Amino acid sequence: MNAIADRYRRHANAFEHKIAAVRPEQWANQSPCAAWDARDVVDHIVSMHGVMLRPVDRTPSPAPSVKEDPLAAFRAVRADVEAVLDDPALAGADCDTPNGRMSVEQQIDQVVSDDLVLHGWDLARATGQDETIPADDVARLWAGTAALPAEVMEKLRTPGAYGPGVEVFGPEVMVPDDASLQDRLLGLIGRDPAR
């Protein structure tokens, strides 16, 4: 395995653990994403995994819907993405993305693997779980996000810039100067760590 596949598995393990810990009555809880409840967060993650399969002409394996069984739905698409990452020819294939041409594994790393971390925080916040993001993930995501050019950040904050109904980041939330790096990261991507 390589660093991207290892990172994906670590992120997927953490997200799967969070799904498994959600109690049935918590699925309708509001998430930090204004339009989504806890189940919608998982639905977004499952849908984006399906998007990652398109460049290699694959579709998600048959599975229950997120409405029927969020954990089974996630496990199925997770297995699909891991199969791509485990196949050097598929993982290394080039694909066109909204951020330029890159390998399939790079797109998985930059999109769903990172999403598992950030939306894992959303799911944890919505359902009263531990919201701590591993320090190495916080540092890596902060370094990459804070270094983005202003025009890229503006596009990421513009609803619909990456497709109809797609909103990547919300408006920046200001946090105290002495806030933790995790809180600074969350504020930068439009989450309010204090709410």
Coordinates of N, CA and C in Angstrom, one line a residue:
M1 N 0.8 -1.2 0.0 CA 0.0 0.0 0.0 C 0.9 1.2 0.0
N2 N 0.3 2.4 -0.4 CA 1.1 3.6 -0.4 C 0.5 4.6 0.6
A3 N 1.1 5.7 0.7 CA 0.6 6.7 1.7 C -0.8 7.2 1.5
I4 N -1.2 7.4 0.2 CA -2.6 7.8 -0.1 C -3.6 6.7 0.4
A5 N -3.3 5.5 0.0 CA -4.2 4.4 0.4 C -4.3 4.2 1.9
D6 N -3.1 4.3 2.5 CA -3.0 4.2 4.0 C -3.8 5.3 4.7
R7 N -3.7 6.6 4.2 CA -4.4 7.7 4.7 C -5.9 7.5 4.5
Y8 N -6.3 7.1 3.3 CA -7.7 6.9 3.1 C -8.3 5.9 4.1
R9 N -7.6 4.8 4.3 CA -8.1 3.7 5.2 C -8.2 4.3 6.6
R10 N -7.2 5.0 7.0 CA -7.3 5.6 8.4 C -8.5 6.5 8.5
H11 N -8.7 7.4 7.5 CA -9.8 8.3 7.5 C -11.2 7.6 7.5
A12 N -11.2 6.6 6.6 CA -12.4 5.8 6.5 C -12.8 5.0 7.7
N13 N -11.7 4.5 8.4 CA -12.0 3.8 9.7 C -12.6 4.7 10.7
A14 N -12.0 5.9 10.8 CA -12.6 6.9 11.8 C -14.0 7.3 11.4
F15 N -14.3 7.5 10.2 CA -15.6 7.9 9.8 C -16.6 6.7 10.0
E16 N -16.2 5.5 9.7 CA -17.1 4.4 9.9 C -17.4 4.2 11.4
H17 N -16.4 4.4 12.2 CA -16.6 4.3 13.6 C -17.6 5.3 14.1
K18 N -17.6 6.6 13.5 CA -18.6 7.6 13.9 C -20.0 7.2 13.5
I19 N -20.1 6.6 12.2 CA -21.4 6.2 11.8 C -22.0 5.1 12.7
A20 N -21.1 4.2 13.1 CA -21.6 3.1 13.9 C -22.0 3.6 15.3
A21 N -21.5 4.7 15.7 CA -21.8 5.2 17.1 C -23.1 6.1 17.1
V22 N -23.6 6.4 16.0 CA -24.8 7.2 15.9 C -26.0 6.4 16.4
R23 N -26.8 6.9 17.4 CA -28.0 6.3 17.8 C -29.1 6.6 16.8
P24 N -30.1 5.6 16.7 CA -31.2 5.8 15.7 C -31.9 7.2 15.8
E25 N -32.1 7.7 17.0 CA -32.8 8.9 17.1 C -31.9 10.2 16.8
Q26 N -30.6 10.0 16.6 CA -29.7 11.1 16.3 C -29.6 11.4 14.8
W27 N -30.1 10.5 13.9 CA -29.9 10.7 12.5 C -30.6 12.0 12.0
A28 N -31.6 12.5 12.6 CA -32.2 13.7 12.2 C -31.6 15.0 12.8
N29 N -30.6 14.8 13.7 CA -29.9 15.9 14.3 C -29.3 16.9 13.3
Q30 N -29.5 18.2 13.5 CA -28.9 19.2 12.6 C -27.3 19.1 12.7
S31 N -26.7 19.2 11.5 CA -25.3 19.2 11.4 C -24.8 20.6 11.3
P32 N -23.5 20.9 11.4 CA -23.0 22.2 11.2 C -23.2 22.8 9.8
C33 N -23.5 21.9 8.9 CA -23.8 22.3 7.5 C -25.3 22.6 7.5
A34 N -25.6 23.9 7.3 CA -27.0 24.4 7.5 C -28.1 23.6 6.8
A35 N -27.8 23.0 5.6 CA -28.9 22.3 4.9 C -28.9 20.8 5.2
W36 N -28.1 20.3 6.1 CA -27.9 18.9 6.3 C -28.2 18.5 7.7
D37 N -28.8 17.3 7.9 CA -28.8 16.6 9.2 C -27.7 15.6 9.1
A38 N -27.6 14.8 10.2 CA -26.5 13.9 10.3 C -26.6 12.8 9.2
R39 N -27.8 12.4 8.8 CA -27.9 11.4 7.7 C -27.4 12.0 6.4
D40 N -27.7 13.3 6.2 CA -27.3 14.0 5.0 C -25.8 14.0 4.9
V41 N -25.1 14.2 6.0 CA -23.6 14.2 6.0 C -23.1 12.9 5.4
V42 N -23.7 11.8 5.9 CA -23.2 10.5 5.4 C -23.6 10.3 3.9
D43 N -24.8 10.8 3.6 CA -25.3 10.7 2.2 C -24.3 11.4 1.2
H44 N -23.9 12.6 1.7 CA -22.9 13.3 0.9 C -21.6 12.5 0.7
I45 N -21.1 12.0 1.8 CA -19.9 11.2 1.7 C -20.0 10.0 0.7
V46 N -21.1 9.3 0.9 CA -21.4 8.1 0.0 C -21.5 8.6 -1.4
S47 N -22.2 9.7 -1.7 CA -22.4 10.2 -3.1 C -21.0 10.6 -3.7
M48 N -20.2 11.2 -2.9 CA -18.9 11.7 -3.4 C -18.0 10.5 -3.7
H49 N -18.1 9.4 -2.9 CA -17.3 8.2 -3.3 C -17.7 7.7 -4.6
G50 N -19.0 7.7 -4.9 CA -19.5 7.3 -6.3 C -18.9 8.2 -7.4
V51 N -18.7 9.5 -7.1 CA -18.1 10.4 -8.1 C -16.7 10.0 -8.3
M52 N -16.0 9.6 -7.3 CA -14.6 9.2 -7.4 C -14.4 8.0 -8.3
L53 N -15.4 7.2 -8.5 CA -15.3 5.9 -9.3 C -15.5 6.2 -10.8
R54 N -16.1 7.3 -11.1 CA -16.4 7.6 -12.5 C -15.2 7.7 -13.4
P55 N -14.1 8.3 -13.0 CA -13.0 8.3 -14.0 C -12.4 7.0 -14.4
V56 N -12.7 5.9 -13.6 CA -12.2 4.6 -14.0 C -13.4 3.7 -14.4
D57 N -14.5 4.4 -14.9 CA -15.7 3.7 -15.4 C -16.3 2.7 -14.5
R58 N -16.3 3.0 -13.2 CA -17.0 2.1 -12.2 C -18.1 2.8 -11.6
T59 N -19.0 2.0 -11.1 CA -20.2 2.5 -10.4 C -20.2 1.9 -9.0
P60 N -20.9 2.5 -8.1 CA -20.9 1.9 -6.7 C -21.6 0.5 -6.8
S61 N -21.1 -0.4 -6.0 CA -21.7 -1.8 -5.9 C -23.1 -1.7 -5.3
P62 N -23.9 -2.6 -5.6 CA -25.3 -2.6 -5.0 C -25.2 -2.6 -3.4
A63 N -26.0 -1.8 -2.8 CA -25.9 -1.6 -1.4 C -27.2 -1.0 -0.9
P64 N -27.5 -1.1 0.4 CA -28.7 -0.4 0.9 C -28.4 1.1 0.7
S65 N -29.5 1.9 0.7 CA -29.3 3.4 0.6 C -28.9 3.9 2.0
V66 N -28.5 5.1 2.0 CA -28.1 5.8 3.3 C -29.4 5.9 4.2
K67 N -30.5 6.1 3.5 CA -31.8 6.2 4.3 C -32.1 4.8 5.0
E68 N -31.8 3.7 4.3 CA -32.1 2.4 4.9 C -31.1 2.0 5.9
D69 N -29.8 2.2 5.6 CA -28.7 1.7 6.5 C -27.4 2.5 6.2
P70 N -27.2 3.6 6.9 CA -26.0 4.4 6.6 C -24.7 3.7 6.7
L71 N -24.6 2.8 7.7 CA -23.3 2.1 7.8 C -23.1 1.1 6.7
A72 N -24.0 0.4 6.3 CA -23.9 -0.6 5.1 C -23.6 0.2 3.8
A73 N -24.3 1.3 3.7 CA -24.1 2.1 2.4 C -22.6 2.6 2.4
F74 N -22.1 3.1 3.5 CA -20.8 3.6 3.5 C -19.8 2.5 3.3
R75 N -20.0 1.4 4.0 CA -19.0 0.2 3.9 C -18.9 -0.2 2.4
A76 N -20.0 -0.2 1.7 CA -20.0 -0.7 0.3 C -19.2 0.2 -0.6
V77 N -19.4 1.6 -0.5 CA -18.7 2.5 -1.3 C -17.2 2.6 -0.9
R78 N -17.0 2.4 0.4 CA -15.6 2.4 0.9 C -14.8 1.2 0.2
A79 N -15.5 0.1 0.2 CA -14.8 -1.1 -0.4 C -14.5 -0.8 -1.9
D80 N -15.5 -0.1 -2.6 CA -15.3 0.2 -4.0 C -14.1 1.1 -4.2
V81 N -13.9 2.1 -3.4 CA -12.8 3.0 -3.5 C -11.5 2.3 -3.1
E82 N -11.5 1.5 -2.1 CA -10.3 0.8 -1.7 C -9.8 -0.1 -2.8
A83 N -10.8 -0.7 -3.6 CA -10.4 -1.6 -4.7 C -9.7 -0.8 -5.8
V84 N -10.1 0.4 -6.0 CA -9.4 1.3 -7.0 C -8.0 1.7 -6.4
L85 N -7.9 2.0 -5.2 CA -6.6 2.4 -4.6 C -5.7 1.2 -4.6
D86 N -6.2 0.0 -4.5 CA -5.4 -1.2 -4.5 C -4.9 -1.7 -5.8
D87 N -5.4 -1.1 -6.9 CA -5.1 -1.5 -8.3 C -4.2 -0.4 -8.8
P88 N -2.9 -0.6 -9.0 CA -2.0 0.5 -9.4 C -2.4 1.1 -10.8
A89 N -3.0 0.3 -11.7 CA -3.4 0.8 -13.0 C -4.5 1.8 -12.8
L90 N -5.5 1.5 -12.0 CA -6.6 2.3 -11.8 C -6.2 3.6 -11.0
A91 N -5.5 3.3 -9.9 CA -5.1 4.4 -9.0 C -4.2 5.4 -9.7
G92 N -3.4 5.0 -10.6 CA -2.5 5.9 -11.3 C -3.0 6.5 -12.6
A93 N -4.2 6.1 -13.0 CA -4.8 6.6 -14.2 C -5.0 8.1 -14.1
D94 N -4.8 8.9 -15.1 CA -5.0 10.3 -15.1 C -6.5 10.6 -15.3
C95 N -7.0 11.7 -14.7 CA -8.4 12.1 -14.9 C -8.4 13.7 -14.8
D96 N -9.4 14.2 -15.4 CA -9.7 15.7 -15.4 C -10.6 15.9 -14.2
T97 N -10.2 17.0 -13.4 CA -11.0 17.3 -12.2 C -11.2 18.8 -12.2
P98 N -12.1 19.4 -11.4 CA -12.3 20.8 -11.3 C -11.0 21.5 -10.9
N99 N -10.0 20.8 -10.3 CA -8.7 21.4 -9.9 C -7.6 21.0 -10.9
G100 N -7.9 20.6 -12.1 CA -6.9 20.2 -13.0 C -6.7 18.7 -13.2
R101 N -5.8 18.4 -14.1 CA -5.5 17.0 -14.3 C -4.6 16.4 -13.2
M102 N -5.0 15.2 -12.8 CA -4.3 14.5 -11.7 C -4.6 13.0 -11.8
S103 N -3.9 12.3 -11.0 CA -4.2 10.8 -11.0 C -5.5 10.6 -10.2
V104 N -6.1 9.4 -10.4 CA -7.3 9.1 -9.7 C -7.0 9.0 -8.2
E105 N -5.9 8.5 -7.8 CA -5.6 8.4 -6.4 C -5.4 9.8 -5.8
Q106 N -4.8 10.7 -6.5 CA -4.7 12.1 -6.0 C -6.0 12.7 -5.8
Q107 N -6.9 12.5 -6.7 CA -8.3 13.1 -6.6 C -9.0 12.5 -5.3
I108 N -8.9 11.2 -5.2 CA -9.4 10.5 -4.0 C -8.9 11.1 -2.7
D109 N -7.5 11.3 -2.7 CA -6.9 11.9 -1.6 C -7.4 13.3 -1.3
Q110 N -7.5 14.1 -2.3 CA -7.8 15.5 -2.1 C -9.3 15.8 -1.9
V111 N -10.1 14.8 -2.3 CA -11.6 15.0 -2.2 C -12.2 14.2 -1.1
V112 N -12.4 12.9 -1.3 CA -13.1 12.1 -0.3 C -12.3 11.8 0.9
S113 N -11.0 11.6 0.8 CA -10.2 11.3 2.0 C -10.2 12.5 2.9
D114 N -10.0 13.7 2.4 CA -10.1 14.9 3.2 C -11.5 15.1 3.7
D115 N -12.5 14.9 2.9 CA -13.9 15.0 3.3 C -14.2 14.1 4.5
L116 N -13.7 12.9 4.5 CA -13.9 12.0 5.6 C -13.5 12.7 7.0
V117 N -12.4 13.4 6.9 CA -12.0 14.1 8.1 C -12.9 15.3 8.5
L118 N -13.1 16.1 7.5 CA -13.9 17.4 7.8 C -15.4 17.0 8.1
H119 N -16.0 16.2 7.3 CA -17.4 15.8 7.5 C -17.5 14.8 8.7
G120 N -16.4 14.2 9.1 CA -16.3 13.4 10.3 C -16.6 14.3 11.5
W121 N -16.0 15.5 11.4 CA -16.2 16.5 12.5 C -17.7 16.9 12.5
D122 N -18.2 17.1 11.3 CA -19.6 17.5 11.2 C -20.5 16.4 11.9
L123 N -20.2 15.2 11.6 CA -21.1 14.1 12.1 C -20.9 14.0 13.6
A124 N -19.6 14.1 14.0 CA -19.4 14.1 15.5 C -20.1 15.2 16.2
R125 N -20.1 16.4 15.7 CA -20.7 17.6 16.3 C -22.2 17.3 16.3
A126 N -22.8 16.8 15.2 CA -24.2 16.6 15.2 C -24.7 15.5 16.1
T127 N -23.9 14.6 16.5 CA -24.3 13.4 17.3 C -23.6 13.3 18.6
G128 N -23.0 14.4 19.1 CA -22.4 14.4 20.4 C -21.2 13.5 20.6
Q129 N -20.4 13.2 19.6 CA -19.3 12.4 19.7 C -18.0 13.2 19.8
D130 N -16.9 12.5 20.1 CA -15.6 13.2 20.2 C -15.3 13.9 18.9
E131 N -15.1 15.2 18.9 CA -14.9 16.1 17.7 C -13.4 16.3 17.4
T132 N -12.5 15.6 18.2 CA -11.1 15.9 18.0 C -10.6 15.3 16.6
I133 N -10.0 16.1 15.8 CA -9.4 15.7 14.6 C -7.9 15.4 14.9
P134 N -7.4 14.2 14.5 CA -6.0 13.9 14.7 C -5.1 15.1 14.3
A135 N -4.1 15.4 15.2 CA -3.2 16.6 15.0 C -2.5 16.6 13.7
D136 N -2.1 15.4 13.2 CA -1.4 15.4 11.9 C -2.3 15.7 10.7
D137 N -3.6 15.3 10.8 CA -4.6 15.7 9.8 C -4.8 17.2 9.9
V138 N -5.0 17.7 11.1 CA -5.2 19.2 11.2 C -4.1 19.9 10.6
A139 N -2.8 19.5 10.9 CA -1.7 20.3 10.4 C -1.6 20.2 8.8
R140 N -1.8 19.0 8.3 CA -1.8 18.8 6.8 C -2.9 19.6 6.1
L141 N -4.1 19.5 6.7 CA -5.2 20.2 6.0 C -5.1 21.7 6.2
W142 N -4.6 22.2 7.3 CA -4.3 23.6 7.5 C -3.3 24.1 6.5
A143 N -2.2 23.4 6.4 CA -1.1 23.8 5.5 C -1.6 23.9 4.1
G144 N -2.4 22.9 3.6 CA -2.9 23.0 2.3 C -3.9 24.0 2.0
T145 N -4.8 24.2 3.0 CA -6.0 25.1 2.8 C -5.5 26.5 3.0
A146 N -4.7 26.8 4.0 CA -4.2 28.2 4.2 C -3.4 28.7 3.1
A147 N -2.7 27.8 2.3 CA -1.8 28.2 1.2 C -2.6 28.4 -0.1
L148 N -3.9 28.1 -0.1 CA -4.6 28.3 -1.4 C -4.7 29.8 -1.8
P149 N -4.5 30.1 -3.1 CA -4.6 31.5 -3.5 C -6.0 32.0 -3.2
A150 N -6.1 33.3 -3.1 CA -7.3 34.0 -2.8 C -8.4 33.7 -3.8
E151 N -8.1 33.6 -5.1 CA -9.1 33.3 -6.1 C -9.6 31.9 -6.0
V152 N -8.8 31.0 -5.5 CA -9.3 29.6 -5.3 C -10.2 29.6 -4.1
M153 N -9.8 30.2 -3.0 CA -10.7 30.3 -1.9 C -12.0 30.9 -2.2
E154 N -12.0 31.9 -3.0 CA -13.3 32.6 -3.4 C -14.2 31.6 -4.1
K155 N -13.5 30.9 -5.0 CA -14.3 29.9 -5.8 C -14.9 28.8 -4.9
L156 N -14.0 28.3 -3.9 CA -14.5 27.3 -3.0 C -15.6 27.8 -2.1
R157 N -15.7 29.1 -1.9 CA -16.8 29.7 -1.0 C -18.0 30.1 -1.8
T158 N -17.9 30.0 -3.2 CA -19.0 30.4 -4.0 C -20.0 29.2 -4.3
P159 N -21.2 29.2 -3.8 CA -22.1 28.1 -4.0 C -22.4 27.9 -5.5
G160 N -22.3 26.7 -6.0 CA -22.5 26.4 -7.4 C -21.3 26.5 -8.2
A161 N -20.1 26.9 -7.7 CA -19.0 27.1 -8.6 C -18.4 25.8 -9.1
Y162 N -18.7 24.7 -8.4 CA -18.2 23.4 -8.8 C -19.4 22.5 -9.3
G163 N -20.5 23.1 -9.5 CA -21.7 22.4 -10.0 C -22.9 22.8 -9.3
P164 N -24.1 22.5 -9.9 CA -25.3 22.9 -9.2 C -25.5 22.3 -7.8
G165 N -25.8 23.1 -6.9 CA -26.0 22.7 -5.5 C -24.8 22.3 -4.7
V166 N -23.6 22.5 -5.3 CA -22.4 22.2 -4.6 C -21.8 23.4 -3.9
E167 N -21.7 23.3 -2.6 CA -21.1 24.3 -1.8 C -19.9 23.7 -1.0
V168 N -18.7 24.1 -1.3 CA -17.5 23.5 -0.7 C -17.2 24.0 0.6
F169 N -16.9 25.3 0.7 CA -16.6 26.0 2.0 C -17.7 27.1 2.2
G170 N -18.0 27.3 3.4 CA -18.9 28.5 3.8 C -18.0 29.7 4.0
P171 N -18.7 30.8 4.3 CA -17.9 32.0 4.6 C -17.0 31.8 5.8
E172 N -15.8 32.4 5.8 CA -14.9 32.2 7.0 C -15.5 32.6 8.3
V173 N -15.4 31.8 9.3 CA -15.8 32.2 10.7 C -14.6 32.6 11.4
M174 N -14.6 33.8 12.0 CA -13.5 34.3 12.7 C -13.4 33.6 14.1
V175 N -12.3 33.2 14.5 CA -12.1 32.5 15.8 C -11.0 33.4 16.6
P176 N -11.0 33.2 17.9 CA -10.0 34.0 18.7 C -8.6 33.8 18.2
D177 N -7.7 34.8 18.4 CA -6.3 34.7 18.0 C -5.6 33.5 18.6
D178 N -6.0 33.1 19.8 CA -5.3 32.0 20.5 C -6.1 30.7 20.3
A179 N -6.9 30.6 19.3 CA -7.7 29.4 19.1 C -6.7 28.3 18.7
S180 N -7.1 27.0 18.9 CA -6.3 25.9 18.5 C -6.3 25.8 17.0
L181 N -5.3 25.1 16.4 CA -5.2 25.0 15.0 C -6.4 24.3 14.4
Q182 N -7.0 23.3 15.1 CA -8.2 22.7 14.7 C -9.3 23.7 14.5
D183 N -9.5 24.6 15.5 CA -10.5 25.6 15.4 C -10.3 26.6 14.3
R184 N -9.0 26.9 14.1 CA -8.6 27.9 13.0 C -8.9 27.2 11.7
L185 N -8.6 25.9 11.5 CA -9.0 25.2 10.3 C -10.5 25.2 10.1
L186 N -11.2 24.9 11.1 CA -12.7 24.8 11.0 C -13.3 26.2 10.6
G187 N -12.8 27.3 11.2 CA -13.2 28.6 10.9 C -12.9 29.0 9.5
L188 N -11.7 28.6 9.0 CA -11.3 28.9 7.6 C -12.2 28.3 6.6
I189 N -12.7 27.0 6.9 CA -13.6 26.4 5.9 C -15.1 26.7 6.1
G190 N -15.3 27.6 7.1 CA -16.7 28.0 7.3 C -17.5 27.3 8.4
R191 N -16.8 26.6 9.3 CA -17.5 26.0 10.4 C -17.3 26.9 11.6
D192 N -18.2 26.9 12.5 CA -18.1 27.7 13.8 C -17.8 26.7 14.9
P193 N -16.6 26.5 15.3 CA -16.3 25.6 16.4 C -16.9 25.9 17.7
A194 N -17.3 27.2 17.9 CA -17.9 27.6 19.2 C -19.4 27.3 19.3
R195 N -20.0 27.0 18.1 CA -21.5 26.8 18.1 C -21.9 25.3 18.2

